[in-house]
């Protein structure tokens, strides 16, 4: 199961109750594509791409466990570090912007992203187990974004990008645009 599938295949309240994270589904619908788009942007830098590739071996998990179980058991301290590496100095700003967009509190978004970040790396580690080259990781990150875009149970990535990039000055769209260097233009 793909991490994006989790939110289309489970009851929203069940996911939130099991993970102890209010509004997780709503936050994930915005947070996951942001994390994957930031990873894709980071992968353009060879040193960052190599660092991600090397990190993935430390995030391999038993593929028999469900993504929901992995979210429930996520190490939030590790998640905070991962989120920092993915989002860089925009981490807290992105948390605030996602909170504003979703109606969640800053604390709820922060907790959700700390659970989602290690799960994103676990998913990438699982998906790249046959090709852990830098190019393999890049292709897999792109496939994850395409999967999200094609999934009829989630929002269209183009719609999200349009909404985010079409916002008023200082909105989350400007933050993503700055973070991703115009990738979504």
Short mmCIF file of C-alpha atoms in Angstrom, two decimals:
data_model
loop_
_atom_site.label_atom_id
_atom_site.label_comp_id
_atom_site.label_asym_id
_atom_site.label_seq_id
_atom_site.Cartn_x
_atom_site.Cartn_y
_atom_site.Cartn_z
CA UNK A 1 0.00 0.00 0.00
CA UNK A 2 1.16 3.48 -0.89
CA UNK A 3 1.17 6.12 1.86
CA UNK A 4 -1.35 8.19 -0.10
CA UNK A 5 -3.69 5.18 -0.32
CA UNK A 6 -4.00 5.06 3.46
CA UNK A 7 -6.07 8.21 3.53
CA UNK A 8 -8.42 7.06 0.78
CA UNK A 9 -8.88 3.54 2.15
CA UNK A 10 -9.52 4.17 5.85
CA UNK A 11 -12.12 6.07 7.77
CA UNK A 12 -10.75 9.48 8.70
CA UNK A 13 -11.81 9.17 12.35
CA UNK A 14 -10.28 5.67 12.61
CA UNK A 15 -6.92 6.98 11.37
CA UNK A 16 -7.03 9.94 13.76
CA UNK A 17 -8.09 7.83 16.73
CA UNK A 18 -5.50 5.11 16.13
CA UNK A 19 -2.65 7.59 15.65
CA UNK A 20 -3.79 9.99 18.36
CA UNK A 21 -3.45 12.83 15.88
CA UNK A 22 -6.51 15.06 15.32
CA UNK A 23 -7.10 16.18 11.72
CA UNK A 24 -4.31 13.87 10.47
CA UNK A 25 -6.12 13.10 7.22
CA UNK A 26 -6.76 16.75 6.40
CA UNK A 27 -3.18 17.70 7.28
CA UNK A 28 -1.78 14.75 5.30
CA UNK A 29 -3.69 15.72 2.16
CA UNK A 30 -1.68 18.95 2.11
CA UNK A 31 1.44 17.90 4.03
CA UNK A 32 2.33 14.75 2.07
CA UNK A 33 2.56 16.39 -1.35
CA UNK A 34 4.54 19.24 0.21
CA UNK A 35 7.00 16.75 1.73
CA UNK A 36 7.35 14.81 -1.53
CA UNK A 37 7.66 17.98 -3.64
CA UNK A 38 10.34 19.27 -1.26
CA UNK A 39 12.16 15.93 -1.51
CA UNK A 40 11.98 16.17 -5.29
CA UNK A 41 13.41 19.68 -5.17
CA UNK A 42 16.12 18.60 -2.72
CA UNK A 43 17.04 15.73 -5.05
CA UNK A 44 18.13 18.25 -7.67
CA UNK A 45 21.16 18.96 -5.48
CA UNK A 46 23.57 16.03 -5.82
CA UNK A 47 24.81 16.17 -2.21
CA UNK A 48 21.25 16.26 -0.83
CA UNK A 49 20.24 13.44 -3.16
CA UNK A 50 23.16 11.31 -1.98
CA UNK A 51 22.35 12.08 1.66
CA UNK A 52 18.74 11.00 1.13
CA UNK A 53 19.85 7.80 -0.59
CA UNK A 54 22.19 7.00 2.32
CA UNK A 55 19.46 7.81 4.87
CA UNK A 56 16.95 5.42 3.32
CA UNK A 57 18.87 2.33 4.45
CA UNK A 58 18.24 3.41 8.04
CA UNK A 59 14.50 3.68 7.40
CA UNK A 60 13.78 0.26 5.97
CA UNK A 61 10.87 -1.46 7.70
CA UNK A 62 9.15 -4.79 7.54
CA UNK A 63 6.86 -4.48 4.54
CA UNK A 64 4.26 -6.72 6.19
CA UNK A 65 3.27 -3.99 8.65
CA UNK A 66 0.60 -1.54 7.64
CA UNK A 67 1.30 2.12 7.01
CA UNK A 68 -1.31 2.93 9.64
CA UNK A 69 0.67 0.89 12.19
CA UNK A 70 3.87 2.68 11.16
CA UNK A 71 2.18 6.06 11.61
CA UNK A 72 0.97 4.97 15.03
CA UNK A 73 4.46 3.87 16.06
CA UNK A 74 6.34 6.73 14.40
CA UNK A 75 9.25 8.16 16.37
CA UNK A 76 8.24 11.82 16.60
CA UNK A 77 11.73 12.96 17.62
CA UNK A 78 13.13 11.32 14.50
CA UNK A 79 10.22 12.76 12.52
CA UNK A 80 11.09 16.25 13.68
CA UNK A 81 14.68 15.81 12.46
CA UNK A 82 13.53 14.34 9.15
CA UNK A 83 11.06 17.16 8.63
CA UNK A 84 13.88 19.63 9.30
CA UNK A 85 16.07 18.00 6.66
CA UNK A 86 13.26 17.91 4.11
CA UNK A 87 11.87 21.42 4.67
CA UNK A 88 15.01 23.13 5.93
CA UNK A 89 14.62 26.57 7.40
CA UNK A 90 11.02 26.71 6.11
CA UNK A 91 9.86 24.01 8.56
CA UNK A 92 8.06 26.18 11.10
CA UNK A 93 6.76 28.53 8.45
CA UNK A 94 5.29 25.57 6.54
CA UNK A 95 3.71 24.25 9.74
CA UNK A 96 2.06 27.62 10.33
CA UNK A 97 0.86 27.87 6.73
CA UNK A 98 -0.58 24.33 6.72
CA UNK A 99 -2.33 25.12 10.01
CA UNK A 100 -3.87 28.22 8.45
CA UNK A 101 -5.00 26.28 5.36
CA UNK A 102 -6.43 23.29 7.22
CA UNK A 103 -7.90 24.98 10.30
CA UNK A 104 -5.72 22.77 12.51
CA UNK A 105 -3.66 24.20 15.33
CA UNK A 106 0.08 24.62 14.94
CA UNK A 107 0.57 21.81 17.47
CA UNK A 108 -1.72 19.44 15.53
CA UNK A 109 0.12 20.10 12.27
CA UNK A 110 3.50 19.75 13.95
CA UNK A 111 2.51 16.42 15.53
CA UNK A 112 1.05 15.13 12.26
CA UNK A 113 4.12 16.04 10.23
CA UNK A 114 6.39 14.45 12.85
CA UNK A 115 4.45 11.21 12.29
CA UNK A 116 4.24 11.56 8.51
CA UNK A 117 7.91 12.42 7.86
CA UNK A 118 9.45 9.08 8.96
CA UNK A 119 6.64 7.25 7.20
CA UNK A 120 7.51 9.09 3.98
CA UNK A 121 11.12 7.91 4.26
CA UNK A 122 10.00 4.38 5.12
CA UNK A 123 7.81 4.39 2.01
CA UNK A 124 10.70 5.62 -0.14
CA UNK A 125 13.04 3.03 1.40
CA UNK A 126 10.52 0.29 0.63
CA UNK A 127 9.92 1.51 -2.91
CA UNK A 128 13.66 1.87 -3.70
CA UNK A 129 14.81 -1.46 -2.28
CA UNK A 130 15.50 -2.72 -5.83
CA UNK A 131 17.33 0.42 -6.97
CA UNK A 132 18.80 2.58 -4.23
CA UNK A 133 20.86 4.68 -6.62
CA UNK A 134 20.45 8.45 -6.57
CA UNK A 135 18.55 8.21 -9.87
CA UNK A 136 16.41 5.39 -8.48
CA UNK A 137 15.45 7.55 -5.50
CA UNK A 138 14.68 10.47 -7.81
CA UNK A 139 12.46 8.31 -10.02
CA UNK A 140 10.66 6.85 -7.03
CA UNK A 141 9.98 10.28 -5.55
CA UNK A 142 8.51 11.34 -8.90
CA UNK A 143 6.40 8.16 -9.05
CA UNK A 144 5.04 8.85 -5.57
CA UNK A 145 3.95 12.32 -6.69
CA UNK A 146 2.40 10.85 -9.84
CA UNK A 147 0.60 8.21 -7.77
CA UNK A 148 -0.83 10.94 -5.59
CA UNK A 149 -1.92 12.88 -8.66
CA UNK A 150 -3.57 9.84 -10.28
CA UNK A 151 -5.34 8.59 -7.14
CA UNK A 152 -9.03 9.31 -7.53
CA UNK A 153 -9.53 9.14 -3.75
CA UNK A 154 -7.37 12.20 -3.09
CA UNK A 155 -7.19 15.76 -4.32
CA UNK A 156 -5.63 16.45 -7.69
CA UNK A 157 -2.05 17.63 -7.22
CA UNK A 158 -2.60 20.28 -9.89
CA UNK A 159 -5.62 21.56 -7.95
CA UNK A 160 -3.57 21.74 -4.76
CA UNK A 161 -0.71 23.47 -6.56
CA UNK A 162 -3.14 25.90 -8.18
CA UNK A 163 -4.80 26.68 -4.87
CA UNK A 164 -1.51 27.07 -3.07
CA UNK A 165 0.19 29.10 -5.75
CA UNK A 166 -2.88 31.18 -6.49
CA UNK A 167 -3.19 32.47 -2.94
CA UNK A 168 -2.63 36.00 -1.79
CA UNK A 169 0.80 37.37 -1.09
CA UNK A 170 2.36 35.75 1.93
CA UNK A 171 0.16 32.65 1.69
CA UNK A 172 1.22 29.04 1.68
CA UNK A 173 1.56 29.21 -2.11
CA UNK A 174 4.31 31.81 -1.80
CA UNK A 175 6.04 29.66 0.79
CA UNK A 176 5.88 26.57 -1.41
CA UNK A 177 6.97 28.59 -4.42
CA UNK A 178 9.99 29.86 -2.46
CA UNK A 179 10.71 26.42 -1.06
CA UNK A 180 10.47 24.64 -4.39
CA UNK A 181 12.06 27.29 -6.52
CA UNK A 182 9.15 27.58 -8.93
CA UNK A 183 8.91 23.81 -9.59
CA UNK A 184 5.12 24.01 -9.78
CA UNK A 185 4.91 26.84 -12.31
#
